CSV table of C-alpha atoms in Angstrom, one decimal:
chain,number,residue,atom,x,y,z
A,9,UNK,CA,77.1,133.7,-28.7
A,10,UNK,CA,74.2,133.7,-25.6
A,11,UNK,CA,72.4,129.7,-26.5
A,12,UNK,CA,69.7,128.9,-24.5
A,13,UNK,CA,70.7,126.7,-21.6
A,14,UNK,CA,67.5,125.0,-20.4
A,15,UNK,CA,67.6,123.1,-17.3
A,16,UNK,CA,70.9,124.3,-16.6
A,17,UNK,CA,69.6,127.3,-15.2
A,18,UNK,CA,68.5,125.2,-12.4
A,19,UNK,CA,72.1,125.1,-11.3
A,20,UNK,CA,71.4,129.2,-11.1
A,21,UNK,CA,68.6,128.5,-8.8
A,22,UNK,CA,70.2,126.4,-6.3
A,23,UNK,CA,73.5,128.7,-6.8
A,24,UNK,CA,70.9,131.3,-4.9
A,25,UNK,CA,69.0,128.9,-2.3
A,26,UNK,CA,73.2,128.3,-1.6
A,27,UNK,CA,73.9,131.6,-0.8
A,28,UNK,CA,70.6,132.3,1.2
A,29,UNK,CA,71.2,129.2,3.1
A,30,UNK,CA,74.1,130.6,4.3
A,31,UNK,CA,73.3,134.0,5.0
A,32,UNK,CA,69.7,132.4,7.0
A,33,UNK,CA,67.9,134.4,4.8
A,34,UNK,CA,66.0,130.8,3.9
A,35,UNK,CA,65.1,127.6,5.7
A,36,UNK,CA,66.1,124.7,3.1
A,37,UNK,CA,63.9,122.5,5.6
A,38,UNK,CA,60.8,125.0,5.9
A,39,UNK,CA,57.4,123.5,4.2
A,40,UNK,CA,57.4,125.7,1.1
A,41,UNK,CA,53.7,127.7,2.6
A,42,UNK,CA,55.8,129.0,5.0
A,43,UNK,CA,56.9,131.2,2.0
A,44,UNK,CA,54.2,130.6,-0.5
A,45,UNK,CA,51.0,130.9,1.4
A,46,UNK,CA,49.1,131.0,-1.8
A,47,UNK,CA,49.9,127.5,-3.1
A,48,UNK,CA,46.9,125.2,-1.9
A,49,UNK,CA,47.5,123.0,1.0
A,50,UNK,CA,47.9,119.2,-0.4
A,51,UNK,CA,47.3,117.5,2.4
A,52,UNK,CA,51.0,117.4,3.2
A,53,UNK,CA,54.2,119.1,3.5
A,54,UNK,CA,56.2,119.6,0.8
A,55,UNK,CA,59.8,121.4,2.0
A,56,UNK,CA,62.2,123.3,-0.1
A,57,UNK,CA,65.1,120.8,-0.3
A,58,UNK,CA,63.0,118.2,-1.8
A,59,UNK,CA,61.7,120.5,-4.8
A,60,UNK,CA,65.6,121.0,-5.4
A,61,UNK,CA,65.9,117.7,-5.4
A,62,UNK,CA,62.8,116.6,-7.8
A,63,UNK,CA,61.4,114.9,-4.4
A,64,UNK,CA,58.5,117.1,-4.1
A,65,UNK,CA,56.0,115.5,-5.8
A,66,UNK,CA,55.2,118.3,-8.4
A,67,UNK,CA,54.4,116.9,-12.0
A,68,UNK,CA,57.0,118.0,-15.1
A,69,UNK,CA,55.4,119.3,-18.3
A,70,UNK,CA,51.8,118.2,-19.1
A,71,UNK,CA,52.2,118.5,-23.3
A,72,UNK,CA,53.7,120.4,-26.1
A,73,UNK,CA,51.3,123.2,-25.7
A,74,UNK,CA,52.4,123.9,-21.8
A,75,UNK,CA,56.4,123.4,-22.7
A,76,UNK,CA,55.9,125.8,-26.0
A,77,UNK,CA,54.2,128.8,-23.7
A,78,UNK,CA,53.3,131.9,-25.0
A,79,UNK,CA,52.1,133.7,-22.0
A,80,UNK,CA,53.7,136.2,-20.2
A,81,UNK,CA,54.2,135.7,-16.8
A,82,UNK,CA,55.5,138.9,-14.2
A,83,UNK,CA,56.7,136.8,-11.5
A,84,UNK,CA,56.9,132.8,-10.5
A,85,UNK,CA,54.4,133.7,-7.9
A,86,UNK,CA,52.2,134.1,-11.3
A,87,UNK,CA,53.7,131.4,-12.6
A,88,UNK,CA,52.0,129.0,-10.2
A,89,UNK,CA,48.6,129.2,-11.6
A,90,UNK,CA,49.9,126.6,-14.2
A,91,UNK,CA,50.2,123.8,-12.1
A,92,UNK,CA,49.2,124.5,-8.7
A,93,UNK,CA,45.9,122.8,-8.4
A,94,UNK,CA,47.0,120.0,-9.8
A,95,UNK,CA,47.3,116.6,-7.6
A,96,UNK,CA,51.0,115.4,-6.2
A,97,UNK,CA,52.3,112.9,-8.3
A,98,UNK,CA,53.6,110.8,-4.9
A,99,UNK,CA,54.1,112.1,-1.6
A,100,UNK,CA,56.5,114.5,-1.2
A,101,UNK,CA,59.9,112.3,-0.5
A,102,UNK,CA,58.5,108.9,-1.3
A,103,UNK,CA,60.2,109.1,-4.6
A,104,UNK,CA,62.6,110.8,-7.6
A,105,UNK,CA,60.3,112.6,-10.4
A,106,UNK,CA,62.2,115.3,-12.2
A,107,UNK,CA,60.1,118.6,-12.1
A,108,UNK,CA,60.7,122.1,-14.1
A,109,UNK,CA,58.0,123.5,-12.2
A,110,UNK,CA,58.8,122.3,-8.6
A,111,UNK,CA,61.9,124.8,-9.9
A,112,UNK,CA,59.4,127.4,-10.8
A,113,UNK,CA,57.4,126.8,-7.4
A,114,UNK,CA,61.1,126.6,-5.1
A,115,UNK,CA,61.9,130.4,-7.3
A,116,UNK,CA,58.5,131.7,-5.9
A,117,UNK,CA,59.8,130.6,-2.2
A,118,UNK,CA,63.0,132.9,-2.9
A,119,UNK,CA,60.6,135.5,-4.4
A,120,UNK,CA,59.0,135.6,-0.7
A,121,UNK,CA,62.1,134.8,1.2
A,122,UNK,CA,64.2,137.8,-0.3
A,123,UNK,CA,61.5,140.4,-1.1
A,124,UNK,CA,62.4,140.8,-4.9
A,125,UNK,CA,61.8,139.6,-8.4
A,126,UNK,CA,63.8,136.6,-9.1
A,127,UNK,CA,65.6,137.5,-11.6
A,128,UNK,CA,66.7,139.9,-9.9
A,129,UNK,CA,67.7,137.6,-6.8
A,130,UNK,CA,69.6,135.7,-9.4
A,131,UNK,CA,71.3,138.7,-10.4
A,132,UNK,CA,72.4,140.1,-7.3
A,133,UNK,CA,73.6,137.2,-5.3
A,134,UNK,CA,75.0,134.9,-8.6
A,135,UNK,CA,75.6,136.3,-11.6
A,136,UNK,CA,77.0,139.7,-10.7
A,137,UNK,CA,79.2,138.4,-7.7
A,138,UNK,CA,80.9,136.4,-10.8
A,139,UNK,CA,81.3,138.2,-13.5
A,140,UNK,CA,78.6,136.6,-15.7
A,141,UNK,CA,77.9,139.7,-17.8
A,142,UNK,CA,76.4,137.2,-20.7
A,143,UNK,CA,74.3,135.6,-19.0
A,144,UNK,CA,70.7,136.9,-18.3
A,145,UNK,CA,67.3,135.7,-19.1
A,146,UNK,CA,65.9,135.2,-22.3
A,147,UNK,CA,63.1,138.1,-22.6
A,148,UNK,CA,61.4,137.6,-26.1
A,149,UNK,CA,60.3,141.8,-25.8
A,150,UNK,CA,64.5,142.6,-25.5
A,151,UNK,CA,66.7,142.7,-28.1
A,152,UNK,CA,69.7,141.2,-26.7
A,153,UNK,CA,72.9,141.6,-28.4
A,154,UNK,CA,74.7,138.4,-29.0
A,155,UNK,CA,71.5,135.6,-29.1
A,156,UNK,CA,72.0,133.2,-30.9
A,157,UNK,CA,69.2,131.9,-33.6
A,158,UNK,CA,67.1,129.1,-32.5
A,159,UNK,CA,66.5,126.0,-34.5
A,160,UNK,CA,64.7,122.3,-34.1
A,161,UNK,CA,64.9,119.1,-35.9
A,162,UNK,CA,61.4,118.6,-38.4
A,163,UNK,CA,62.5,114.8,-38.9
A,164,UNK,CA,66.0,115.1,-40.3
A,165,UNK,CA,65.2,118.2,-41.5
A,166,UNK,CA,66.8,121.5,-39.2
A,167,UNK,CA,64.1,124.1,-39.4
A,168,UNK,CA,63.4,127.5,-37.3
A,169,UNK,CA,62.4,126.9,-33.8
A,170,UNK,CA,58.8,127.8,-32.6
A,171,UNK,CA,58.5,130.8,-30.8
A,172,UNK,CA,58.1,130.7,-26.8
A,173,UNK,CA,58.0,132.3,-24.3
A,174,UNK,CA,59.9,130.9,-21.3
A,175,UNK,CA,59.0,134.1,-18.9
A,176,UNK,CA,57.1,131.0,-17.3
A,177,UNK,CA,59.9,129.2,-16.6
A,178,UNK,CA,63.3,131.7,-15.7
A,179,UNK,CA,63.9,129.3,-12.7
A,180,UNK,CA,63.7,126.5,-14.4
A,181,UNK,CA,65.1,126.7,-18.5
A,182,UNK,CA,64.7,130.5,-19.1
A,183,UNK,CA,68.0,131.5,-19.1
A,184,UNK,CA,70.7,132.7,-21.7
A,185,UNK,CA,74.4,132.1,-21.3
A,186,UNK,CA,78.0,131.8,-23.3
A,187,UNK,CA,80.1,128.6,-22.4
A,188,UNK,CA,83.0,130.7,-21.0
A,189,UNK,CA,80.1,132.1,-18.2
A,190,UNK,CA,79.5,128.7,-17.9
A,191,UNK,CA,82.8,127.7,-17.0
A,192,UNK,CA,83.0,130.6,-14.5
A,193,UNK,CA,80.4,129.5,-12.7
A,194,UNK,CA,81.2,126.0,-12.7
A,195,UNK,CA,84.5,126.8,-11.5
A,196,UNK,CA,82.9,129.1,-8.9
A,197,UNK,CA,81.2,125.8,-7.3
A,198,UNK,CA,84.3,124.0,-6.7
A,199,UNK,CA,86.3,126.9,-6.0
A,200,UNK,CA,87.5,127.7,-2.3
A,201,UNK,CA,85.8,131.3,-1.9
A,202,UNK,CA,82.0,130.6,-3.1
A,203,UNK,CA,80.1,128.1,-0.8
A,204,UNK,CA,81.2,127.1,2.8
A,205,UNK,CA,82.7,123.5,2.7
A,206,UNK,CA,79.3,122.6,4.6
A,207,UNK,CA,77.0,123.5,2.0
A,208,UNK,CA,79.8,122.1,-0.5
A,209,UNK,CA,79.1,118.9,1.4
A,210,UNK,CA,75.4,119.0,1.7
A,211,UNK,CA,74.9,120.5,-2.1
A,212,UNK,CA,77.4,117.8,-3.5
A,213,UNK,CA,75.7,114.6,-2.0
A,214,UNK,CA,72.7,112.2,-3.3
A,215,UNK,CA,69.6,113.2,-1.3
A,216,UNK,CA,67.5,109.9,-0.5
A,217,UNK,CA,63.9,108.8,-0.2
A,218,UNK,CA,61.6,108.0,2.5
A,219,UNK,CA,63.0,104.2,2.0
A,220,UNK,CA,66.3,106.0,2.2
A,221,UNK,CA,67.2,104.9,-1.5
A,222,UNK,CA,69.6,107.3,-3.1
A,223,UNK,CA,68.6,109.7,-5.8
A,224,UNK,CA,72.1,110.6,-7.5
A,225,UNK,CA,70.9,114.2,-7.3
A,226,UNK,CA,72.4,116.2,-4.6
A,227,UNK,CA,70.7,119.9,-4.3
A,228,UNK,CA,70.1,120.3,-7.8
A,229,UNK,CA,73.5,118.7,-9.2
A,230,UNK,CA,73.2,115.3,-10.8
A,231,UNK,CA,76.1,112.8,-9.2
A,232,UNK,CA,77.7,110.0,-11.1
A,233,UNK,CA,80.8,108.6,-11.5
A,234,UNK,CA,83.1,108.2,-15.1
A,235,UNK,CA,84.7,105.7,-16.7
A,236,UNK,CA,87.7,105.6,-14.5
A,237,UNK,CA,85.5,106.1,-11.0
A,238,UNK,CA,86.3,110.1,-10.5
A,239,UNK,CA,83.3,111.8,-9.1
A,240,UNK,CA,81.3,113.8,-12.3
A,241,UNK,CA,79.3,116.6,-11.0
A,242,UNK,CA,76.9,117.6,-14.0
A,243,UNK,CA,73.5,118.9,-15.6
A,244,UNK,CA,72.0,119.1,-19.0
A,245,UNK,CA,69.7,121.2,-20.8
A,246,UNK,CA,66.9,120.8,-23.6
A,247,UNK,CA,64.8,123.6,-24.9
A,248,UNK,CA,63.2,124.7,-28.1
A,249,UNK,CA,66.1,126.3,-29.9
A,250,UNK,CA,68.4,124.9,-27.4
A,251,UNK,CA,70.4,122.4,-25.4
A,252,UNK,CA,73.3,123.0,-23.1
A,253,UNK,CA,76.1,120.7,-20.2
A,254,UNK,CA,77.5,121.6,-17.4
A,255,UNK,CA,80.0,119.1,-15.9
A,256,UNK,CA,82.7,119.3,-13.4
A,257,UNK,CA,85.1,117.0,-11.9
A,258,UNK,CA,86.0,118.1,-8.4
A,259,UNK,CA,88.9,115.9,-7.9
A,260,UNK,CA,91.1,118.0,-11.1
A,261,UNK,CA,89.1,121.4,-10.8
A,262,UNK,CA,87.9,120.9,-14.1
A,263,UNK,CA,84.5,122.2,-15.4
A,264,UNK,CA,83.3,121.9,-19.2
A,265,UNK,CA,80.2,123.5,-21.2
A,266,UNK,CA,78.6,122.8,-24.1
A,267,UNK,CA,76.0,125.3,-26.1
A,268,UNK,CA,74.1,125.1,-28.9
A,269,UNK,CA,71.4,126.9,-30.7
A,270,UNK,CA,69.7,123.5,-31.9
A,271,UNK,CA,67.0,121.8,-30.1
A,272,UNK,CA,67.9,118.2,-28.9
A,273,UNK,CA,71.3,118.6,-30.5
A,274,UNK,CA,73.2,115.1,-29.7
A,275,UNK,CA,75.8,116.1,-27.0
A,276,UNK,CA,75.4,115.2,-23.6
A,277,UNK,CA,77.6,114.0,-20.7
A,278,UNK,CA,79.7,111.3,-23.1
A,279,UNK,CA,80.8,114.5,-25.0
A,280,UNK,CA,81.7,116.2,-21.8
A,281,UNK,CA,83.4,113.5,-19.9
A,282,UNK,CA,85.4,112.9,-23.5
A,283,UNK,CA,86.3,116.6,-23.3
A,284,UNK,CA,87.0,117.0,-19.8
A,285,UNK,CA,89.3,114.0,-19.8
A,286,UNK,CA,91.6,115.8,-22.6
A,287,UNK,CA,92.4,118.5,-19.5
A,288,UNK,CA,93.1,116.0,-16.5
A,289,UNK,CA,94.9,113.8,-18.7
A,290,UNK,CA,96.5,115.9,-21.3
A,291,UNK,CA,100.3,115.7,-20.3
A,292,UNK,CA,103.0,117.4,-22.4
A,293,UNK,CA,106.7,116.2,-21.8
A,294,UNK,CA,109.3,119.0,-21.4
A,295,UNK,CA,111.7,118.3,-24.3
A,296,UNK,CA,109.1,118.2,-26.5
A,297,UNK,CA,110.0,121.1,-29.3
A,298,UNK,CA,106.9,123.2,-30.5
A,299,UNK,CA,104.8,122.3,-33.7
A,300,UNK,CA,102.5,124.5,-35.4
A,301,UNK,CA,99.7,122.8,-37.0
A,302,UNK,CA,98.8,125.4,-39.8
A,303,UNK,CA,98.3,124.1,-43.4
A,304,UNK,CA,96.0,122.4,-44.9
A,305,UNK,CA,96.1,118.2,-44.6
A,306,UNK,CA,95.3,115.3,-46.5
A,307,UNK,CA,93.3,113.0,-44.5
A,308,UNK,CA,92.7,109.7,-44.3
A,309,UNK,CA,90.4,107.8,-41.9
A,310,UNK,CA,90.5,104.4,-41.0
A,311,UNK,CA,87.5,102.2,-39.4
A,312,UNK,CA,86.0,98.4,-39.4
A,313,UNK,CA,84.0,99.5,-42.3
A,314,UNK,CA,87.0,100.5,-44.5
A,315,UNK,CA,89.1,103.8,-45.2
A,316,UNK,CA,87.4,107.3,-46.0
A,317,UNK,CA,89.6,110.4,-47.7
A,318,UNK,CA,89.2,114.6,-46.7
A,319,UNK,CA,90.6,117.4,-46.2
A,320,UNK,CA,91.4,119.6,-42.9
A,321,UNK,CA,92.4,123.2,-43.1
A,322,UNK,CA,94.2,124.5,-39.9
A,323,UNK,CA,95.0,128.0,-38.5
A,324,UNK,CA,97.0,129.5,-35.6
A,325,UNK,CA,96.0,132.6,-34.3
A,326,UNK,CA,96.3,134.4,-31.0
A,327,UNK,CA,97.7,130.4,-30.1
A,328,UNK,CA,94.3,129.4,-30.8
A,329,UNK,CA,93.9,126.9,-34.1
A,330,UNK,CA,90.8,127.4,-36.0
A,331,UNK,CA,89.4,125.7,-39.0
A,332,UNK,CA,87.3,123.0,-40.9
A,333,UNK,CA,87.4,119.4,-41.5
A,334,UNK,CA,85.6,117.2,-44.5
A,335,UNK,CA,85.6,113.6,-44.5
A,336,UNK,CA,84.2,112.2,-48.3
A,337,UNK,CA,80.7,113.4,-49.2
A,338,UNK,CA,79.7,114.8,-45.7
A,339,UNK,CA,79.3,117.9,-44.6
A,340,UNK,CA,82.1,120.6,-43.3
A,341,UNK,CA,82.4,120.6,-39.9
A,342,UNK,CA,83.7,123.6,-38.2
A,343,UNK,CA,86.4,123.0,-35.4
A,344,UNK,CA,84.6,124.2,-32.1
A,345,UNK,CA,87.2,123.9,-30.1
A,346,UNK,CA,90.7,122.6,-30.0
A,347,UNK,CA,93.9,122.1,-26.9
A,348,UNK,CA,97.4,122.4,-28.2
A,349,UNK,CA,100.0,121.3,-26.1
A,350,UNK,CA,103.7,120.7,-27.5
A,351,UNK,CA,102.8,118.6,-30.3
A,352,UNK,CA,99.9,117.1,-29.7
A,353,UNK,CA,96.4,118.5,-30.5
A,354,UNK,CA,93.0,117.5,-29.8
A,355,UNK,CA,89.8,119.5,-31.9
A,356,UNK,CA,86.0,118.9,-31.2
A,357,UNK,CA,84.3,119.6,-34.6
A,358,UNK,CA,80.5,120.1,-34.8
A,359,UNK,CA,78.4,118.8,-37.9
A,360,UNK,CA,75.7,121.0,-38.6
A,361,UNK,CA,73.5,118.9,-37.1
A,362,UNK,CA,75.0,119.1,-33.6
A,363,UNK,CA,77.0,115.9,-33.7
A,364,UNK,CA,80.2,116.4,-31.7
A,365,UNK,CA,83.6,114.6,-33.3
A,366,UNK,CA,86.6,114.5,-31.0
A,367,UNK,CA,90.0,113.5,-32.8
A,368,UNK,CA,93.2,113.0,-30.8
A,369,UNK,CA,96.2,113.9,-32.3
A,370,UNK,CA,99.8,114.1,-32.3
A,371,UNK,CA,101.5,115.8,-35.2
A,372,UNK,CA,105.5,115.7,-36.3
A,373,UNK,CA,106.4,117.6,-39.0
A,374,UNK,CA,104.4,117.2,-42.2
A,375,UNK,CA,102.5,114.4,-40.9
A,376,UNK,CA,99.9,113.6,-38.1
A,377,UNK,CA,98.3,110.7,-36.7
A,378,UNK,CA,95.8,109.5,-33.8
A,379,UNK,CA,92.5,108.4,-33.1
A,380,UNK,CA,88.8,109.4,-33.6
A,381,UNK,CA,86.3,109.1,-30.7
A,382,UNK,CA,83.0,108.5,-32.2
A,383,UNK,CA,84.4,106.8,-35.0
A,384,UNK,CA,86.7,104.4,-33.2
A,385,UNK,CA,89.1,104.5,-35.7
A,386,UNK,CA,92.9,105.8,-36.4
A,387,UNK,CA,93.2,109.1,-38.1
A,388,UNK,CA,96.2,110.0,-40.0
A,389,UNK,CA,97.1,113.1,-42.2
A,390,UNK,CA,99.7,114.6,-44.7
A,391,UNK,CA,100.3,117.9,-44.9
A,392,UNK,CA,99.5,119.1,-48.1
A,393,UNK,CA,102.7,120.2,-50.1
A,394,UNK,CA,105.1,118.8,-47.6
C-alpha cells in the first residue's frame, strides 16, 4: 500500500538540495532571491540552509482552512502566494521555528536552480537513481494504483478523511510512499555510494543559531540520541489521512518506517527505536534448532492490573509468519510485522486505531513466553492442542 508520508517528504527535499550541492548546481549558502527573485525582500537575508533547517524565519500553517487546501497549485513558485507577504516570524537564524512552507519556498529555489518542475527534480535525481518505483506524489486528478484510503479520528470515532489537495505542499507533505521505499531510501543515506562523506557530515549535524545554540536538526534530519546513547537519525509525518517515521541508526546500518492511512495514528519515534532495537540486538545462538510458530495459541497476559486471556493465530509462509492476535473483549489486531530468528520471534500488531503492540518472544515447543512493550507485562502462550 502507497500511505501518505507527510513531513517525511522533507527528507526527499533535502535528498535533492544533497545531490545539487554536490554537483554545484546550488549554493546551500546563497540568500534564497538569488533563485527566487519574486519573493518580496524582508528586510533581510534569508539563505537556503536555514529554510532546511526551520531557521528561516517563515511561519508554519496559519489554520485548518490553509492545512486542508483545496487549490491547485502548478508549481511551488505558485505556491508562494500563500505565505509570501506575510512578516518573518524572527530573523532568519535567531531561532528554531518548524516551517512546511519554508519547505515549499526552499522547492521553489530548486525549481530555479535546476530549470524543471519539482517533482520532477525529485524524480530524476532521488527517486529514480533508487529504485523507488512506489513512491510519487499524491495527485488527487490520478488514479494511482495501490493508495491506500485515508481516515481521521472524529473524537474516538475513525471516520473518512477530508479531502485535500496537497499540490500546495509536494516539498513539504505531498508525497506517497510504501515502507519498503522507505527503507531504500533510508538505507541510501547511510550507505557508502549516495552522498560524499562531507555532505554526510554537514547533513548529519545540528545546525545552530545566531547565539550558536544547537537545534538537533541537521539539514532537514532531526538528531537525538536513544535510550542506550546511539545516535538516532529520524523524521515523522502527520497529514490528513496520514502519518508516517523514518529513523535510522548509523552506527548498525539500520533504518525503520512506519505507514499508516490514519491521521494522527499513535506511533512515533518510541515505536521505531523499539523496532529498530529488535535488529541491532536481535542475536540468535548457533545451536539453536529451528521452531515454527504456526498454530493457533492460548494466551495469557500478565500486568500490575491483573491477568487477561486470548487467542493468537500464527502462519508461516514464504518464512514470513502472518496472523491475528485478541486479548479479552478488544479488538483483533492484525500482526504488521514480525522477525523470526531460531526460536525466538518478535510481532508488532496494530489495533485499528493505529496503536502499535510489540511482544517479545521466545517459543519451545508447544509453549511460548516473553514480554509485552506497551503493556509492561509477561506474555505467555500454549499452543492449542499440544
Amino acid at each position: 500500500s502507497r500511505f501518505r508520508i507527510g513531513s517525511v517528504s522533507k527528507l526527499f527535499t533535502v535528498a535533492v538540495l544533497a545531490r545539487l550541492h554536490e554537483t554545484e548546481r546550488i549554493d546551500l549558502v546563497a540568500p534564497v532571491r538569488r533563485y527566487v527573485p519574486s519573493f518580496p525582500d524582508k528586510g533581510t537575508e534569508i539563505i537556503l540552509l536555514q529554510l532546511a533547517g526551520h531557521l528561516g524565519g517563515i511561519r508554519h500553517y496559519k489554520d485548518d482552512d490553509e492545512f486542508l487546501n483545496r487549490k491547485r497549485y502548478e508549481s511551488a513558485t505558485e505556491a508562494l502566494t500563500i505565505f509570501q507577504h506575510d512578516d518573518l516570524l524572527h530573523t532568519p537564524g535567531e531561532r528554531y521555528s518548524y516551517s512546511s512552507w519554508g519547505y515549499v519556498l526552499l522547492s521553489a529555489a530548486i525549481e530555479q536552480a535546476v530549470g524543471e518542475n519539482f517533482v520532477t527534480v525529485v524524480g530524476n535525481e532521488v527517486l529514480v537513481p533508487l529504485r523507488m518505483e512506489s513512491t510519487e506524489v499524491d495527485d488527487s486528478r490520478k488514479i494511482i494504483p495501490h493508495r491506500a484510503r485515508h481516515y481521521d479520528f472524529d473524537g474516538d470515532r475513525v471516520v473518512n478523511s477530508a479531502w485535500v489537495n496537497l499540490s500546495d505542499r509536494w516539498a513539504s507533505g505531498g508525497y506517497l510512499s510504501t515502507t519498503e521505499d522507505l527503507v531504500r531510501f533510508g538505507s541510501a543515506q547511510l550507505g557508502e555510494t549516495w552522498l560524499q562523506p562531507e555532505t554526510k557530515s554537514k547533513w548529519f549535524t545540528s545546525q545552530r543559531t545566531h547565539s550558536g545554540e544547537e537545534t538537533g536538526v541537521g539539514v532537514g534530519w532531526r538528531i537525538d540520541k536513544d535510550a542506550w546513547g546511539r545516535t538516532l537519525y529520524h523524521h515523522a509525518g502527520s497529514i490528513a489521512g496520514g502519518r508516517a517515521i523514518l529513523a535510522m541508526f548509523p552506527e548498525s546500518g539500520v533504518a525503520v518506517a512506519l505507514a499508516g492511512n490514519l491521521g494522527r495514528a499513535p506511533f512515533g519515534k518510541p515505536e521505531a527505536q523499539t523496532l529498530g532495537d529488535l535488529f541491532i540486538s536481535h542475536q540468535v545462538n548457533p545451536g539453536e534448532l529451528p521452531w515454527r510458530p504456526d498454530g493457533i495459541w492460548d494466551v495469557t497476559r500478565t500486568t500490575s492490573k491483573g491477568s487477561i486471556t486470548g487467542v493468537m493465530m500464527l502462519t508461516t509462509e514464504n518464512e514470513r509468519v502472518t496472523g491475528t492476535i485478541k486479548m479479552g473483549d478488544g479488538p483483533e489486531m492484525p500482526i504488521a510485522w514480525t522477525l523470526h530468528q531460531g526460536n525466538r520471534l518478535s510481532v508488532a500488531a496494530v489495533d485499528p486505531k493505529g496503536q502499535l503492540e510489540i511482544l517479545w518472544l521466545r517459543g519451545s515447543g508447544d509453549s511460548i513466553e516473553g514480554s509485552s512493550w506497551r503493556m509492561h507485562g509477561d506474555f505467555r502462550a500454549t499452543r492449542h492442542g499440544g
